[in-house]
mmCIF file of C-alpha atoms and ligand atoms in Angstrom:
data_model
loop_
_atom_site.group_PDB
_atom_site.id
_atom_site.type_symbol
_atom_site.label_atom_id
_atom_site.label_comp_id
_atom_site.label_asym_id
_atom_site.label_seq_id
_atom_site.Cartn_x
_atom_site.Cartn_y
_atom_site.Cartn_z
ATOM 1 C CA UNK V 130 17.079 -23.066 15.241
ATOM 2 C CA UNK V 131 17.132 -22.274 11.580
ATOM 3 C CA UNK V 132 16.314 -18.695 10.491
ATOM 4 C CA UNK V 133 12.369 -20.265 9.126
ATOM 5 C CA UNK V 134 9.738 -17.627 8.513
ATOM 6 C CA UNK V 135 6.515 -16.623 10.341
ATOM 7 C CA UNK V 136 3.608 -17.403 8.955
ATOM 8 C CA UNK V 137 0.221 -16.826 10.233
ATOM 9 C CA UNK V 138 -3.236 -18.116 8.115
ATOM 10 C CA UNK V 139 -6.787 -17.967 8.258
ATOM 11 C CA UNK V 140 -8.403 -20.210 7.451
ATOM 12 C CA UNK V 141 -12.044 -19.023 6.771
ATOM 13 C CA UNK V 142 -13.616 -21.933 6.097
ATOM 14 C CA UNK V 143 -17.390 -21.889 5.039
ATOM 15 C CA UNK V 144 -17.953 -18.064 6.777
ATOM 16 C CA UNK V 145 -18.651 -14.967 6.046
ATOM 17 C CA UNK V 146 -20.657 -12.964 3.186
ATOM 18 C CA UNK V 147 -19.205 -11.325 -0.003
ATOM 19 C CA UNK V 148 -19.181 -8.119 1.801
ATOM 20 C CA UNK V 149 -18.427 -9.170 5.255
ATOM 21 C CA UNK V 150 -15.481 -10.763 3.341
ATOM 22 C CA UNK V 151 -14.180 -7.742 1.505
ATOM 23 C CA UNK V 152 -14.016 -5.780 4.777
ATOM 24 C CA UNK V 153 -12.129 -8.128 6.614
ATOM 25 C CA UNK V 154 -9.744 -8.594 3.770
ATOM 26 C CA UNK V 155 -9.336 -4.994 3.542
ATOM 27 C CA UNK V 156 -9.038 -4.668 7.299
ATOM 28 C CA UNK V 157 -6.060 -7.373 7.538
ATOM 29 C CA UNK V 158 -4.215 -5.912 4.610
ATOM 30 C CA UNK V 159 -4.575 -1.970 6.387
ATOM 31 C CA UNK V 160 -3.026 -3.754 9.731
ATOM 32 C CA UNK V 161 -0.582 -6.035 8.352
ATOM 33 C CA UNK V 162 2.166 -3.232 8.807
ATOM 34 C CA UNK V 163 2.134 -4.113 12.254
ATOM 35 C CA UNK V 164 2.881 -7.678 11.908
ATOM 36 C CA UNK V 165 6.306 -7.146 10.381
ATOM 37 C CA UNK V 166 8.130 -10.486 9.895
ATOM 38 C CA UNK V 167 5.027 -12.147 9.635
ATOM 39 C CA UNK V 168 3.738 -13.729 6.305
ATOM 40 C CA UNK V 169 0.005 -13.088 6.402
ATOM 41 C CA UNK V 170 -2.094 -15.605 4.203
ATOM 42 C CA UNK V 171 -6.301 -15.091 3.947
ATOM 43 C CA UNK V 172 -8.165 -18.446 2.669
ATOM 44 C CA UNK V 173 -11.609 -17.478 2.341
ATOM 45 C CA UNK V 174 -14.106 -19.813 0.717
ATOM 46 C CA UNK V 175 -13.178 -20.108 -3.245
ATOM 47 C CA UNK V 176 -16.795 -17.745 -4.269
ATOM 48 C CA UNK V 177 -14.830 -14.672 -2.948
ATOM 49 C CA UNK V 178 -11.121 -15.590 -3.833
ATOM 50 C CA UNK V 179 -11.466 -12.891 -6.407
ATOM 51 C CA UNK V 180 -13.445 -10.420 -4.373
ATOM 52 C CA UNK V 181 -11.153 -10.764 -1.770
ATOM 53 C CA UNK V 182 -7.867 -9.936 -4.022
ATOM 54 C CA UNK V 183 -9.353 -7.109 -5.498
ATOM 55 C CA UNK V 184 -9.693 -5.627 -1.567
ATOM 56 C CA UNK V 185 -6.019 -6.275 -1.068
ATOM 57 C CA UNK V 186 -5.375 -5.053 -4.419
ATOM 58 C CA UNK V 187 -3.739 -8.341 -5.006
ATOM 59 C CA UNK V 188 -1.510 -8.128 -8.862
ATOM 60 C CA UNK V 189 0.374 -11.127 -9.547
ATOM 61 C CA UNK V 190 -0.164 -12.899 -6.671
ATOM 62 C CA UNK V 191 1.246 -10.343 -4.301
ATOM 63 C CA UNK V 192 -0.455 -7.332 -1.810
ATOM 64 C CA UNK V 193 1.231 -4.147 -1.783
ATOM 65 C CA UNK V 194 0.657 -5.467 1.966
ATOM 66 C CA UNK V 195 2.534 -8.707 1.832
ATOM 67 C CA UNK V 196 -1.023 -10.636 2.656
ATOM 68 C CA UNK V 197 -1.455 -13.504 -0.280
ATOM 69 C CA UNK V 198 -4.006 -15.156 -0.709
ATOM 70 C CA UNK V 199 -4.490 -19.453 -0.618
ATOM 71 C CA UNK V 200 -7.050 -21.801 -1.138
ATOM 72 C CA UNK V 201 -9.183 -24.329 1.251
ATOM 73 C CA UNK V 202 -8.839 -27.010 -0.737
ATOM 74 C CA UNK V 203 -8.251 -28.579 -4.576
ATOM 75 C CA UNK V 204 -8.738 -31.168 -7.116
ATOM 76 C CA UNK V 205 -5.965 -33.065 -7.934
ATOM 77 C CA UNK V 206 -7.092 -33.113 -11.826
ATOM 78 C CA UNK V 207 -5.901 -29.942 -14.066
ATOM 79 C CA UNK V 208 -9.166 -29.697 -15.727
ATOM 80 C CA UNK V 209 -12.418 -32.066 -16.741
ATOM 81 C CA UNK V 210 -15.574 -33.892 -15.934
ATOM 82 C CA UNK V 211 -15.498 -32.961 -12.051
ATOM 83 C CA UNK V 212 -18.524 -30.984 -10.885
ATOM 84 C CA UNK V 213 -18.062 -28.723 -8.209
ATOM 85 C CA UNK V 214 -14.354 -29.339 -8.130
ATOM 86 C CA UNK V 215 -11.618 -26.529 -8.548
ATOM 87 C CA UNK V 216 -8.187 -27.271 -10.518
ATOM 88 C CA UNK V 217 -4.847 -26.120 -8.519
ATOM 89 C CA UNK V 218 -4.162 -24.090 -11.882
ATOM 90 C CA UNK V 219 -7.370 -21.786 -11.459
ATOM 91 C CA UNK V 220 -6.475 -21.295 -8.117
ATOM 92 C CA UNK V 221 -3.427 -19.885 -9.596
ATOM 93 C CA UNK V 222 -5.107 -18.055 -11.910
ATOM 94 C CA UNK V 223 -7.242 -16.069 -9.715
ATOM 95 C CA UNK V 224 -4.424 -15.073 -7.485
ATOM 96 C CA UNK V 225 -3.344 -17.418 -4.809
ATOM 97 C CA UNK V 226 0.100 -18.318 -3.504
ATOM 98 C CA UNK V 227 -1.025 -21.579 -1.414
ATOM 99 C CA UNK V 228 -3.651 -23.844 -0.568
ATOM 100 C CA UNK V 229 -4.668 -25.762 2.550
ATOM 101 C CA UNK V 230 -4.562 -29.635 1.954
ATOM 102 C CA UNK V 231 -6.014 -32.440 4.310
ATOM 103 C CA UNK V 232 -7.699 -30.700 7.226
ATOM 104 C CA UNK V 233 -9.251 -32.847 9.200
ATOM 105 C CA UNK V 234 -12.684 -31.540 8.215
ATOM 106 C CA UNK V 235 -11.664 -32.932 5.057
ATOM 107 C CA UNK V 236 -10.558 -35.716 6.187
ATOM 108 C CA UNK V 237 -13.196 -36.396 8.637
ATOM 109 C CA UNK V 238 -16.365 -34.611 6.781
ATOM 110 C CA UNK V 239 -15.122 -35.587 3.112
ATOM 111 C CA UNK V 240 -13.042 -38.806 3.193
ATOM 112 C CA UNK V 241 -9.772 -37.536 2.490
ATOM 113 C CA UNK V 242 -7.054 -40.013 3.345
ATOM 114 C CA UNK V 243 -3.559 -39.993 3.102
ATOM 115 C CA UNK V 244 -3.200 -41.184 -0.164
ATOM 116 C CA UNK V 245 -5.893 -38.526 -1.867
ATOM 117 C CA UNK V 246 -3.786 -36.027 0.324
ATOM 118 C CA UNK V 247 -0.319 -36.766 -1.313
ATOM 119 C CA UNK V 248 -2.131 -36.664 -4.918
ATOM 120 C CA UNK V 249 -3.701 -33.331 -3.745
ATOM 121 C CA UNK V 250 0.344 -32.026 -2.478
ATOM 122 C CA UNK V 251 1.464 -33.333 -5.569
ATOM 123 C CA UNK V 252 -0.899 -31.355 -7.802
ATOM 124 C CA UNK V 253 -0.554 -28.232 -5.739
ATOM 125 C CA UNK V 254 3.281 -28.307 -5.929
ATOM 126 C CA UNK V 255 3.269 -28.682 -9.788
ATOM 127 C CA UNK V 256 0.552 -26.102 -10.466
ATOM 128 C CA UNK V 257 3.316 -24.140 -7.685
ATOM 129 C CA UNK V 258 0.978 -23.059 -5.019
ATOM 130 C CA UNK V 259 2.472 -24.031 -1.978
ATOM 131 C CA UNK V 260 0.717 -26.624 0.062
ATOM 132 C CA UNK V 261 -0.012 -26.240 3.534
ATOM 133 C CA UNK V 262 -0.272 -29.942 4.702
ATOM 134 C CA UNK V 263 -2.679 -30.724 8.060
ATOM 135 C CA UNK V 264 -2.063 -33.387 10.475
ATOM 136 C CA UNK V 265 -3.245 -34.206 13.592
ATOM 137 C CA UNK V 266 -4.671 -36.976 15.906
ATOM 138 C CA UNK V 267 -8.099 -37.039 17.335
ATOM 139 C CA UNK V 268 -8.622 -37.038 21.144
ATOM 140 C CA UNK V 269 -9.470 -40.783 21.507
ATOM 141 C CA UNK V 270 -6.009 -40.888 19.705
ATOM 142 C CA UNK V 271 -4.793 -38.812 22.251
ATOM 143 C CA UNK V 272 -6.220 -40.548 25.001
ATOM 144 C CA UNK V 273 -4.653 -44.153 24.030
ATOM 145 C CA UNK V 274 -1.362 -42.366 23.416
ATOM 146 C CA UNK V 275 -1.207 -42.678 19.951
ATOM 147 C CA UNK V 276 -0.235 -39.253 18.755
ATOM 148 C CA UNK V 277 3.073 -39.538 17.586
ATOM 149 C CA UNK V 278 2.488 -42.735 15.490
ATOM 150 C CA UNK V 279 -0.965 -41.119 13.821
ATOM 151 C CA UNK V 280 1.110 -38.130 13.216
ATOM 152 C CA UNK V 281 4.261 -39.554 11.728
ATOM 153 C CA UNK V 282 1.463 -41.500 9.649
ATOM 154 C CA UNK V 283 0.043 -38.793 8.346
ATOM 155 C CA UNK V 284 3.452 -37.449 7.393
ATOM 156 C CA UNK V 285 4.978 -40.346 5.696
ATOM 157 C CA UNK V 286 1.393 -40.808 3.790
ATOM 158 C CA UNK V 287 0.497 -37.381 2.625
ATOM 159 C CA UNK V 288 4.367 -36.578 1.906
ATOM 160 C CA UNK V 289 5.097 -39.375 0.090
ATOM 161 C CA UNK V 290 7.732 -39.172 -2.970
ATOM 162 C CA UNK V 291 8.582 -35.305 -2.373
ATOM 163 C CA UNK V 292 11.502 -33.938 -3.315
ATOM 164 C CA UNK V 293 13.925 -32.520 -0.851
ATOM 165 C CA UNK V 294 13.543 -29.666 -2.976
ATOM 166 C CA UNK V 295 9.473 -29.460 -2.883
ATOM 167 C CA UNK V 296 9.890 -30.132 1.145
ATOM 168 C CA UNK V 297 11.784 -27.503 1.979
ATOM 169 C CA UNK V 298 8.736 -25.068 0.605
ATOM 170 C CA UNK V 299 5.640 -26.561 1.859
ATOM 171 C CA UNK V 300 4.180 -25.767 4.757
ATOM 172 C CA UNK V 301 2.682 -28.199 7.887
ATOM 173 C CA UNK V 302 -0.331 -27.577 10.178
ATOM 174 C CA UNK V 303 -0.448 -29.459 12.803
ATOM 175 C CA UNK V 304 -3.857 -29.237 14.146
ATOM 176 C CA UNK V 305 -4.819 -31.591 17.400
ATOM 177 C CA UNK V 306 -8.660 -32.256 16.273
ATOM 178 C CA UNK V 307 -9.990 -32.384 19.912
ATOM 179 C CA UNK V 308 -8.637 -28.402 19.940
ATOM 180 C CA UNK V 309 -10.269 -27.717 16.330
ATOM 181 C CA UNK V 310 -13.461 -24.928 16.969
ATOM 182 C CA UNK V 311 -13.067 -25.961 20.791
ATOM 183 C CA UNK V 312 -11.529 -23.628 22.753
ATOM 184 C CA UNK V 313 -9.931 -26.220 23.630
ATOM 185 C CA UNK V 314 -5.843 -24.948 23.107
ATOM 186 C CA UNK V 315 -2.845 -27.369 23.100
ATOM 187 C CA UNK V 316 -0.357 -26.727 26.074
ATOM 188 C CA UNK V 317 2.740 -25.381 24.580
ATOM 189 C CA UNK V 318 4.734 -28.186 25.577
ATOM 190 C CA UNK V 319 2.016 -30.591 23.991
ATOM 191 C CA UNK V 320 2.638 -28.770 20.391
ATOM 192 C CA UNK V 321 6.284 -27.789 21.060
ATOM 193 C CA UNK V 322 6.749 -32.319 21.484
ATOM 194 C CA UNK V 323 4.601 -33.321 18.205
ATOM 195 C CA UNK V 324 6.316 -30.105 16.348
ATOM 196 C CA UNK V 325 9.529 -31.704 17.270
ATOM 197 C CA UNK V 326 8.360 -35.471 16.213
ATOM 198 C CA UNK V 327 6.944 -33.609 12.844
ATOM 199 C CA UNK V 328 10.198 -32.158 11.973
ATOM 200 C CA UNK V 329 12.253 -35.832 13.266
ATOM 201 C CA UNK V 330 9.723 -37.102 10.140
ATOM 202 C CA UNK V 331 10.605 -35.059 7.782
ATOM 203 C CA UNK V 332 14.172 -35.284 7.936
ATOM 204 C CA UNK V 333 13.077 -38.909 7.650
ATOM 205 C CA UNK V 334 11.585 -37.928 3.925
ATOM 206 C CA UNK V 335 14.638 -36.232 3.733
ATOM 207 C CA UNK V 336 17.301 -34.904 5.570
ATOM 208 C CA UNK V 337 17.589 -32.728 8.656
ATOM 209 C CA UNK V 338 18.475 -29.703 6.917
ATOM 210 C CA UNK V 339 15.886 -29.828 4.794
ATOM 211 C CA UNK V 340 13.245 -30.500 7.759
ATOM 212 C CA UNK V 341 14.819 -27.632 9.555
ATOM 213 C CA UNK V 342 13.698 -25.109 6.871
ATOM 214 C CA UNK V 343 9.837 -26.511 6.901
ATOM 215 C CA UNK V 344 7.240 -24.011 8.283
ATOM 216 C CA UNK V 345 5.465 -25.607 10.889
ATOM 217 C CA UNK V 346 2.341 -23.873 11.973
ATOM 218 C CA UNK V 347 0.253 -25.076 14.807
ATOM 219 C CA UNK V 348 -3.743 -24.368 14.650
ATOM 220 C CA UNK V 349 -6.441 -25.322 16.844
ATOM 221 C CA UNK V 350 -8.350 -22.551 19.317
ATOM 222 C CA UNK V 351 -5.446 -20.444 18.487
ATOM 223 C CA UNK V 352 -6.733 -16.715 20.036
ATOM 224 C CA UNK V 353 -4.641 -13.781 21.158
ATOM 225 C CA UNK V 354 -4.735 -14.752 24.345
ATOM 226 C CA UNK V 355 -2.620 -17.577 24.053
ATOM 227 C CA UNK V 356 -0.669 -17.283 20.516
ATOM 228 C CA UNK V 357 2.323 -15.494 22.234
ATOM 229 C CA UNK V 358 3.445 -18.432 24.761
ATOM 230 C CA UNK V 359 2.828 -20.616 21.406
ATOM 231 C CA UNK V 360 4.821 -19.074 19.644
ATOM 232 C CA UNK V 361 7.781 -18.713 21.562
ATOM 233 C CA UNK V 362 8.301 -22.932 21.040
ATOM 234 C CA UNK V 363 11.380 -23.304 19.187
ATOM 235 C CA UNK V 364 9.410 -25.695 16.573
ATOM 236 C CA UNK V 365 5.981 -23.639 16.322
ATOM 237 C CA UNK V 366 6.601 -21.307 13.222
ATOM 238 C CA UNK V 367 3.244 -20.022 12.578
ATOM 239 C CA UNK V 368 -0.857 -20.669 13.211
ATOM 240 C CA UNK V 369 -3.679 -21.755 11.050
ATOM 241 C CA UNK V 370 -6.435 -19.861 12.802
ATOM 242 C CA UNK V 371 -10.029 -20.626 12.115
ATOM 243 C CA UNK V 372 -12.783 -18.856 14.671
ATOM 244 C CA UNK V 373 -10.034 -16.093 15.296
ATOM 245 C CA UNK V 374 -9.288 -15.123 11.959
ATOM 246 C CA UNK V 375 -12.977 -13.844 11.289
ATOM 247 C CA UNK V 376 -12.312 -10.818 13.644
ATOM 248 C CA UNK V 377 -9.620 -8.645 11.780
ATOM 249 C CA UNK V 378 -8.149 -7.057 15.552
ATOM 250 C CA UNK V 379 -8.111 -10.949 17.092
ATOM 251 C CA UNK V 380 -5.902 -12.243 13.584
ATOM 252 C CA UNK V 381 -3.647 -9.156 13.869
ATOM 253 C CA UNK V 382 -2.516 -9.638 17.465
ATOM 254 C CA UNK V 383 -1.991 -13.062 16.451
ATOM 255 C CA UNK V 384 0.112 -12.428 14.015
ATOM 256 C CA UNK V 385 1.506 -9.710 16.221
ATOM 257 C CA UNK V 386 2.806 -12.104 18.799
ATOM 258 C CA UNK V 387 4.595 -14.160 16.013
ATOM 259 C CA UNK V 388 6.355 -11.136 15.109
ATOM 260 C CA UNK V 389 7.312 -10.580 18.607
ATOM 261 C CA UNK V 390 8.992 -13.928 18.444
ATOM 262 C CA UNK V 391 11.245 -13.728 15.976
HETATM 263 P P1 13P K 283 -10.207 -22.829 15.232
HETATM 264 O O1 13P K 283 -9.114 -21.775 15.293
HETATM 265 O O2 13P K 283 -11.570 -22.243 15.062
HETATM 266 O O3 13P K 283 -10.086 -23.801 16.348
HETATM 267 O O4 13P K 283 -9.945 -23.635 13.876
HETATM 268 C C1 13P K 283 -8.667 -24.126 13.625
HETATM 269 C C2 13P K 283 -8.648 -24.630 12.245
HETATM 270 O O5 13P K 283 -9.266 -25.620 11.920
HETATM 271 C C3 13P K 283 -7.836 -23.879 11.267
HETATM 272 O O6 13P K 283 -7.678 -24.599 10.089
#
């Protein structure tokens, strides 16, 4: 296995209050010590990105912490007529390293296919936030066995015409929808096989070197509970965690058992 990093999100999604927000930041940043090895990113909804890096006493993009900070989602435009919509560039600007791209709420909630995905990547990469890239199948999907072909879909669509190069630095989510806000948690084998078939895909866009360095993180119900036998699959790099990342101690032992792995 190559020597990949560790790297834990959460993904706040549309949670939390300005100061409810600044106290968690401030809480994951105090424990992050304890997570050594572990790349800690917060994505709270864009209104407090800049709250939310003055808790961590973000400068330059960095925590004296490590945490950094990423996005939920972008425009692929660099500036214009588009109400509501937030350029990859201010994202930049107000102090984040990365940005989530094509979670299935987006995809399901907001229309985001493929296609609008790999414009989104492509935007991201050249403002150079890092994308994190979600995939996953739904459980009908599931049920009529079509995982791996959704998945590689999703792959080859939203990762079209990337350089080796831009590959190598991305980062994948693989989030099962039917275990999104659930409780319901993939078995470790059932992530450790589509991690696999993720990383078989992107050697596919590229080469197998290249898909060996790609951060895979896995995301869906992810709690303490069950992070640590998640994280000791040879493919699972990381979590996006949603419901458990709004409780400081529950993200921390996360992250803690990824540490523990490596
Ligand atoms: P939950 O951890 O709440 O299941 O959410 C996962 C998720 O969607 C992270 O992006």
């Amino acid at each position: 296995m190559a020597d990949r990093r560790r790297i834990v999100a959460g993904n706040w999604k549309m949670n939390l209050d300005h100061a409810a927000a600044v106290e968690l930041a401030k809480g994951v940043a105090a424990g992050a010590g304890k997570c050594g090895g572990v790349d800690l990113i917060l994505c709270p909804p864009a209104v407090y990105l800049e709250a939310v890096a003055a808790a961590i006493d973000l400068t330059d993009g960095a925590s004296p912490s490590g945490v950094t900070l990423g996005g939920q989602n972008l425009h692929d435009q660099p500036k214009g007529a588009f109400t509501g919509e937030i350029a990859p560039a201010m994202l930049v600007d107000i102090g984040c390293r990365s940005c989530i791209l094509g979670h299935s709420e987006r995809r399901t909630l907001f229309g985001e296919t493929d296609a609008i995905v790999n414009t989104k990547t492509k935007a991201a990469l050249a403002a150079g936030l890092t994308p994190i890239v979600c995939v996953g199948e739904t459980l009908e999907e599931r049920e009529q066995n079509r995982t791996a072909d959704v998945v590689a879909a999703q792959i080859q669509g939203s990762l079209a015409g990337l350089s080796a190069a831009e590959l190598a630095g991305i980062i994948i989510a693989y989030e099962p929808v039917w275990a999104i806000g659930t409780g319901k948690v993939a078995t470790p084998e059932q992530a450790q096989e589509v991690h696999a078939l993720i990383r078989q895909q992107l050697a596919t866009l590229a080469d197998a070197a290249t898909a060996d360095q790609v951060v895979i993180q896995y995301g869906g119900s992810v709690k303490p509970d069950n992070a640590a036998v998640l994280a000791g699959q040879p493919d699972i790099d990381g979590a996006l965690v949603g419901g458990a990342s709004l409780k400081e101690a529950d993200f921390l032992a996360i992250a803690a058992h990824f540490a523990a792995s490596t």
